[in-house]
PDB file of C-alpha atoms in Angstrom:
ATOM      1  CA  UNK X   1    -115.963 -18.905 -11.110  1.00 88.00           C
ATOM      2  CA  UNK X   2    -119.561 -19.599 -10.364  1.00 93.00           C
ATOM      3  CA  UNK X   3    -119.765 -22.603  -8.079  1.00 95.00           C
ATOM      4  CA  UNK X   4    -123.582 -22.591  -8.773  1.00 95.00           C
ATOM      5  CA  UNK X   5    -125.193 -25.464  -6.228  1.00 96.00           C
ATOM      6  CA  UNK X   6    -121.355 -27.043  -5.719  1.00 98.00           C
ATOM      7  CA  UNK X   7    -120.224 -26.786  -1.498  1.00 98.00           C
ATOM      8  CA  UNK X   8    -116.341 -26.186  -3.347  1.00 98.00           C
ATOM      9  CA  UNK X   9    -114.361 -26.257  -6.411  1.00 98.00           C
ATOM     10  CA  UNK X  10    -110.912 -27.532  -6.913  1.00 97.00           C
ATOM     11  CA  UNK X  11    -108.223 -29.457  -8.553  1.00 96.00           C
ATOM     12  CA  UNK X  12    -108.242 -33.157  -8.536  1.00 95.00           C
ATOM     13  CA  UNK X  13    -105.382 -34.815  -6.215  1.00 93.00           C
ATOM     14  CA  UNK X  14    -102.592 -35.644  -8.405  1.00 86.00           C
ATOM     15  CA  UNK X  15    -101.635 -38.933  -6.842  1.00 87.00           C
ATOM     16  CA  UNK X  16    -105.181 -40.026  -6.128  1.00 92.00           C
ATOM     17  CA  UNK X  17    -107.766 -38.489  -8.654  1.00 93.00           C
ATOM     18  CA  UNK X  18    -110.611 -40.910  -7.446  1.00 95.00           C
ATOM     19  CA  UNK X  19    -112.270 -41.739  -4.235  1.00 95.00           C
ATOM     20  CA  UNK X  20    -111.329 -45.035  -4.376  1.00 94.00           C
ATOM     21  CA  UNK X  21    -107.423 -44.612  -4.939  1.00 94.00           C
ATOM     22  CA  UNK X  22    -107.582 -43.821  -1.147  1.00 92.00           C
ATOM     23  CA  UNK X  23    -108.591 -47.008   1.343  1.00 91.00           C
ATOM     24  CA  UNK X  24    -110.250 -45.343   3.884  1.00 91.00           C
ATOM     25  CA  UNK X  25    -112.545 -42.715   1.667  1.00 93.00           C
ATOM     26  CA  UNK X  26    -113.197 -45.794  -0.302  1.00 93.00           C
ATOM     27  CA  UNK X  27    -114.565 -47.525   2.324  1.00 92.00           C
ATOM     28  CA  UNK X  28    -116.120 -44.818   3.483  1.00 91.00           C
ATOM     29  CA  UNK X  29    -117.478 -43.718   0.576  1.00 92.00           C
ATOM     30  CA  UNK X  30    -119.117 -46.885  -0.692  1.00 91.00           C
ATOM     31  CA  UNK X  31    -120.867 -46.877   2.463  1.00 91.00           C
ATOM     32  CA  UNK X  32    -122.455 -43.596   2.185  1.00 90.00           C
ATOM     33  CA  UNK X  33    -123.370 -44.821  -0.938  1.00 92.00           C
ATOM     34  CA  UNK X  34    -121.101 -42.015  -2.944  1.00 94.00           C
ATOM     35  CA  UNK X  35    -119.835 -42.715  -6.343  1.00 95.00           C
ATOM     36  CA  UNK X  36    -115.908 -44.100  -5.833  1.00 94.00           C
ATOM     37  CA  UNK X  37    -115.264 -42.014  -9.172  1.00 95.00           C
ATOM     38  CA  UNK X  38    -115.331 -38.782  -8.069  1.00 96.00           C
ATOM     39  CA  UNK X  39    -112.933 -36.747  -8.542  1.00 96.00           C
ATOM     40  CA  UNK X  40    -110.487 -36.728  -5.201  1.00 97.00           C
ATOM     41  CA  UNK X  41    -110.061 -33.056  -4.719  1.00 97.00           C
ATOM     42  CA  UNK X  42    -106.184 -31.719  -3.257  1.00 96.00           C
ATOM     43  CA  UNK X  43    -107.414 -29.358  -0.099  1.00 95.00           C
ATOM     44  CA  UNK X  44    -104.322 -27.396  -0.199  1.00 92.00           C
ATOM     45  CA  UNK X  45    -106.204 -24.728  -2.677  1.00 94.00           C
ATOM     46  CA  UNK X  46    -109.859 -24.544  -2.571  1.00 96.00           C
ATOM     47  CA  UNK X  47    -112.959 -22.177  -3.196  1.00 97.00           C
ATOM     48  CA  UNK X  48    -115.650 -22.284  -1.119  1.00 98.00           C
ATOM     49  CA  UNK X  49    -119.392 -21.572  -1.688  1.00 98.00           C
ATOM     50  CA  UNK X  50    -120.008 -20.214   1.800  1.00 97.00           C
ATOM     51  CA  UNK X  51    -124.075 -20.530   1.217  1.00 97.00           C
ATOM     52  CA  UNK X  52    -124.035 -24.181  -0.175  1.00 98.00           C
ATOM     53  CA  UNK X  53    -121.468 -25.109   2.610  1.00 98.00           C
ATOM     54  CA  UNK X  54    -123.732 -24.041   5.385  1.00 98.00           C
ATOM     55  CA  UNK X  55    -126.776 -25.524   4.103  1.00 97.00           C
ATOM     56  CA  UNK X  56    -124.769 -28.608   3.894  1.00 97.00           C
ATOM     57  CA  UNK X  57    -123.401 -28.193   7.117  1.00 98.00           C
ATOM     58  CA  UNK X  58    -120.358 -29.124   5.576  1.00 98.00           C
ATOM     59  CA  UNK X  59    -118.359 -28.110   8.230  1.00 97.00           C
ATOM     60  CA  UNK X  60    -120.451 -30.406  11.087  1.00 98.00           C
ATOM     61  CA  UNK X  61    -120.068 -33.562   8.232  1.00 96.00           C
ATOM     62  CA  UNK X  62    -116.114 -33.362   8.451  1.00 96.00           C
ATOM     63  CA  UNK X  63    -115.141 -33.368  12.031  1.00 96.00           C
ATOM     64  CA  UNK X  64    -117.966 -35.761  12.408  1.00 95.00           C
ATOM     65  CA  UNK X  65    -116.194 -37.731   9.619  1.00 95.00           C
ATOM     66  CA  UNK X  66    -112.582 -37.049  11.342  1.00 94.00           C
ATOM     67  CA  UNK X  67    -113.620 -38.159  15.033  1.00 94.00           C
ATOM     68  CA  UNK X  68    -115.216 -41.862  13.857  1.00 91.00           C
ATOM     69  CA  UNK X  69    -112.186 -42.150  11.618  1.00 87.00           C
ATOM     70  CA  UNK X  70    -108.699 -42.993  13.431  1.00 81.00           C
ATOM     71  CA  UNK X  71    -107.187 -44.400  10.432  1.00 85.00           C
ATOM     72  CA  UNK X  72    -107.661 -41.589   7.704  1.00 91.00           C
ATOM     73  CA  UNK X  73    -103.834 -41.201   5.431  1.00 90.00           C
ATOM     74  CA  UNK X  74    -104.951 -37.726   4.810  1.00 92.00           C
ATOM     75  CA  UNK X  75    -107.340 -36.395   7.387  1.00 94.00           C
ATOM     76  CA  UNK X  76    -108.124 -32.693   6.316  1.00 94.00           C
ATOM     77  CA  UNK X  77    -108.383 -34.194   2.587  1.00 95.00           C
ATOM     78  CA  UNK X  78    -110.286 -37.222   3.375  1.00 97.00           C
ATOM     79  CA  UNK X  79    -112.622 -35.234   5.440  1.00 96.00           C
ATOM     80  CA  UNK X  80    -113.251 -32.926   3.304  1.00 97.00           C
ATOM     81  CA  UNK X  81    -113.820 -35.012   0.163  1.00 97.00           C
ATOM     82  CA  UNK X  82    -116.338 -37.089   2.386  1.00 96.00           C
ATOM     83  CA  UNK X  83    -118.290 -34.434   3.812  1.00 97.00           C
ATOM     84  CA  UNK X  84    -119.100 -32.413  -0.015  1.00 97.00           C
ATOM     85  CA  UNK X  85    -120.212 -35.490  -1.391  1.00 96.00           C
ATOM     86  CA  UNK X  86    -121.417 -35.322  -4.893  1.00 96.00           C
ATOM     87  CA  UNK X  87    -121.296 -31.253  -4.174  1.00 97.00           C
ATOM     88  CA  UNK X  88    -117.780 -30.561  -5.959  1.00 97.00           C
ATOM     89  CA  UNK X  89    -116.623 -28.981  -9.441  1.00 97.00           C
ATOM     90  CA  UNK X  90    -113.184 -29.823 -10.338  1.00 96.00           C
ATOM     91  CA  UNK X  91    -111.037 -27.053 -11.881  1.00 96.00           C
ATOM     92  CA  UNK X  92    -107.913 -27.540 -14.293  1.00 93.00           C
ATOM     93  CA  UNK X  93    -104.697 -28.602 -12.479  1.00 89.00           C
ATOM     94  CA  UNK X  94    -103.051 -25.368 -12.896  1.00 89.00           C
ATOM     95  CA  UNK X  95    -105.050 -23.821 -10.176  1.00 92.00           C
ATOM     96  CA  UNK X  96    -103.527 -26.040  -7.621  1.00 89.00           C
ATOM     97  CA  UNK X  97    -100.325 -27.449  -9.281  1.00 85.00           C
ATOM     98  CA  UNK X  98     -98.550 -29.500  -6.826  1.00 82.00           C
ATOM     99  CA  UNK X  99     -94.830 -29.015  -6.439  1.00 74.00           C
ATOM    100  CA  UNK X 100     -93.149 -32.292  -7.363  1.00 70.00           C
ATOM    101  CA  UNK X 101     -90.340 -33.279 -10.193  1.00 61.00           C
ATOM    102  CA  UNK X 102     -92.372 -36.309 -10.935  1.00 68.00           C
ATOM    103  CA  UNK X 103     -95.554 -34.196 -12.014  1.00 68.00           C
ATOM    104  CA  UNK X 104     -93.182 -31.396 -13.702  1.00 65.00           C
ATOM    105  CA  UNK X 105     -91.574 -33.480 -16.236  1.00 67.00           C
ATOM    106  CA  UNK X 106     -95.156 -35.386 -17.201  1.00 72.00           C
ATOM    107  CA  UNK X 107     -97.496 -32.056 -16.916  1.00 72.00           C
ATOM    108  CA  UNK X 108     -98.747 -30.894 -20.275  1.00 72.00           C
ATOM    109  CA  UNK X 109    -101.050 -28.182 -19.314  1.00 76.00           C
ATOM    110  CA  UNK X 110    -101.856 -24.554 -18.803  1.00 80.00           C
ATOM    111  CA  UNK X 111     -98.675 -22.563 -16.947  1.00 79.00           C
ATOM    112  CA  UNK X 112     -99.450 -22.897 -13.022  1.00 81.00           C
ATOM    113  CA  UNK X 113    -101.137 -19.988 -11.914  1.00 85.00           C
ATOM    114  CA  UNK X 114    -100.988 -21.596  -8.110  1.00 87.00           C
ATOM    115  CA  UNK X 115     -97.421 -23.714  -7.673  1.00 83.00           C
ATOM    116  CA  UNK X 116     -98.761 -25.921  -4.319  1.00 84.00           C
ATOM    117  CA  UNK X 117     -95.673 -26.817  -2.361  1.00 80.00           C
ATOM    118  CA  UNK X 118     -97.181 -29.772  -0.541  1.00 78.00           C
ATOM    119  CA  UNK X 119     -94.205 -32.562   1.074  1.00 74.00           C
ATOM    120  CA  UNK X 120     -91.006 -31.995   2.104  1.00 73.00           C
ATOM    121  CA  UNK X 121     -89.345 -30.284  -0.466  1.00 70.00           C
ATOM    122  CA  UNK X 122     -89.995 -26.412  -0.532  1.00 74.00           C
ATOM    123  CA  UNK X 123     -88.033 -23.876  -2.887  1.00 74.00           C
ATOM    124  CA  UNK X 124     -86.535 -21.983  -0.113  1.00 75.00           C
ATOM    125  CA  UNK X 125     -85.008 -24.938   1.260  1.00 72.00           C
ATOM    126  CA  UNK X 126     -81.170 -26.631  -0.842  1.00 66.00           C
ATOM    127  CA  UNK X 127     -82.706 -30.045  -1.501  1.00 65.00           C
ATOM    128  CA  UNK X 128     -85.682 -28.855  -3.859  1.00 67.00           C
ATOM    129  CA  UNK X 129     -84.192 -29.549  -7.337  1.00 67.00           C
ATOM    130  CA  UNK X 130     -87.000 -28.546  -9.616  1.00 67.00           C
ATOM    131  CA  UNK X 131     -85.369 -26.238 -11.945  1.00 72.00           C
ATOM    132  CA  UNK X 132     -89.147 -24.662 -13.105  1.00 70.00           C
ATOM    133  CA  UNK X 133     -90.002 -24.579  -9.201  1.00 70.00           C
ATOM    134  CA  UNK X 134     -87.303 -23.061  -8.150  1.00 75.00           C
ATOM    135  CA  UNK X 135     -87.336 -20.065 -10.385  1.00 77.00           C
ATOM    136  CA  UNK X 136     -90.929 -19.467 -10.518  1.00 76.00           C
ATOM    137  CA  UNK X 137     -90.177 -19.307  -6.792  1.00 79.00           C
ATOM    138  CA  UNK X 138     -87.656 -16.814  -7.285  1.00 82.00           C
ATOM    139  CA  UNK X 139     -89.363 -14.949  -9.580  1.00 83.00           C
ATOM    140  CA  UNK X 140     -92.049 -14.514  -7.412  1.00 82.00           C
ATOM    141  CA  UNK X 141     -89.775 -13.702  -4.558  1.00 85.00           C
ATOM    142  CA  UNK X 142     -88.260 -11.034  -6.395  1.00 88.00           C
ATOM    143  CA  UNK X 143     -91.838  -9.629  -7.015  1.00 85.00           C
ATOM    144  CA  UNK X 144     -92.770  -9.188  -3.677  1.00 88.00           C
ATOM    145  CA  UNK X 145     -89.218  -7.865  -2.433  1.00 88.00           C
ATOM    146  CA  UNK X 146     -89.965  -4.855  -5.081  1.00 86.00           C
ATOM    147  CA  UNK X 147     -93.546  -4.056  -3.685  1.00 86.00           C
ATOM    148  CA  UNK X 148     -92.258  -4.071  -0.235  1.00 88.00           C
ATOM    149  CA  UNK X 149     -89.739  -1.357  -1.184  1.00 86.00           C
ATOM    150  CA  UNK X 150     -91.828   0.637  -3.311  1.00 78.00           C
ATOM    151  CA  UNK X 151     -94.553   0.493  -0.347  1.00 74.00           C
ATOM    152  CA  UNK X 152     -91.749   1.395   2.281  1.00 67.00           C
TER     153      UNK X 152
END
């Protein structure tokens, strides 16, 4: 994927696919005169483009960002949204798919290529009850268990 002059690329926060569905970046953002609309990008999988991060100083902007803000509901995700600016490129959902029965029964999309297991409920623990979670899980499980016996 060729991130041309973009600082990152990733999916679009699920919950909050806009700036302005979050208080504080809102704020924020309409102060530093940033467009509310952008797309609000999940940190949990991203790709970076080391050169335009430096240049940016990307990673000065976000704990700048993260030590003038005390009231931030999702700090490494706020910071990071903040600090890119307009310098993101949103990719499809399946490359970060985040782990939740509400977004499994409504997503009509690609298969997941990354399964994001953000909250609470992880596949390896009894309360997850996401029938597609849980066996892609175990599928990939499985996987791994058989390269680590062919490699032994």
């Amino acid at each position: 994927l060729d991130l041309g002059i973009s600082a990152v690329a990733g999916a679009v926060d699920a919950f909050n696919p806009t700036l302005d569905c979050v208080p504080e970046v809102a704020a924020y953002s309409y102060a530093q005169g940033l467009d509310p609309q952008l797309p609000y990008l999940n940190s949990g999988v991203i790709l970076v483009n080391t050169r335009v991060w430096r240049s940016l100083d990307v990673s000065q902007r976000a704990l700048s960002i993260a030590r003038t803000s005390t009231s931030l509901m999702y700090p490494d995700q706020d910071c990071l949204n903040l600090a890119v600016g307009e310098s993101r490129r949103q990719v499809g959902l399946e490359w970060n798919f985040m782990a939740s029965a509400e977004l499994a029964r409504r997503y009509i999309g690609p298969l997941p290529k990354i399964v994001h297991y953000a909250g609470p409920r992880k596949p390896w623990r009894h309360e997850c009850r996401v029938p597609l979670l849980q066996a892609a899980y175990t599928h990939v499980l499985e996987e791994v268990r058989i390269l680590l016996k062919e490699d032994s």
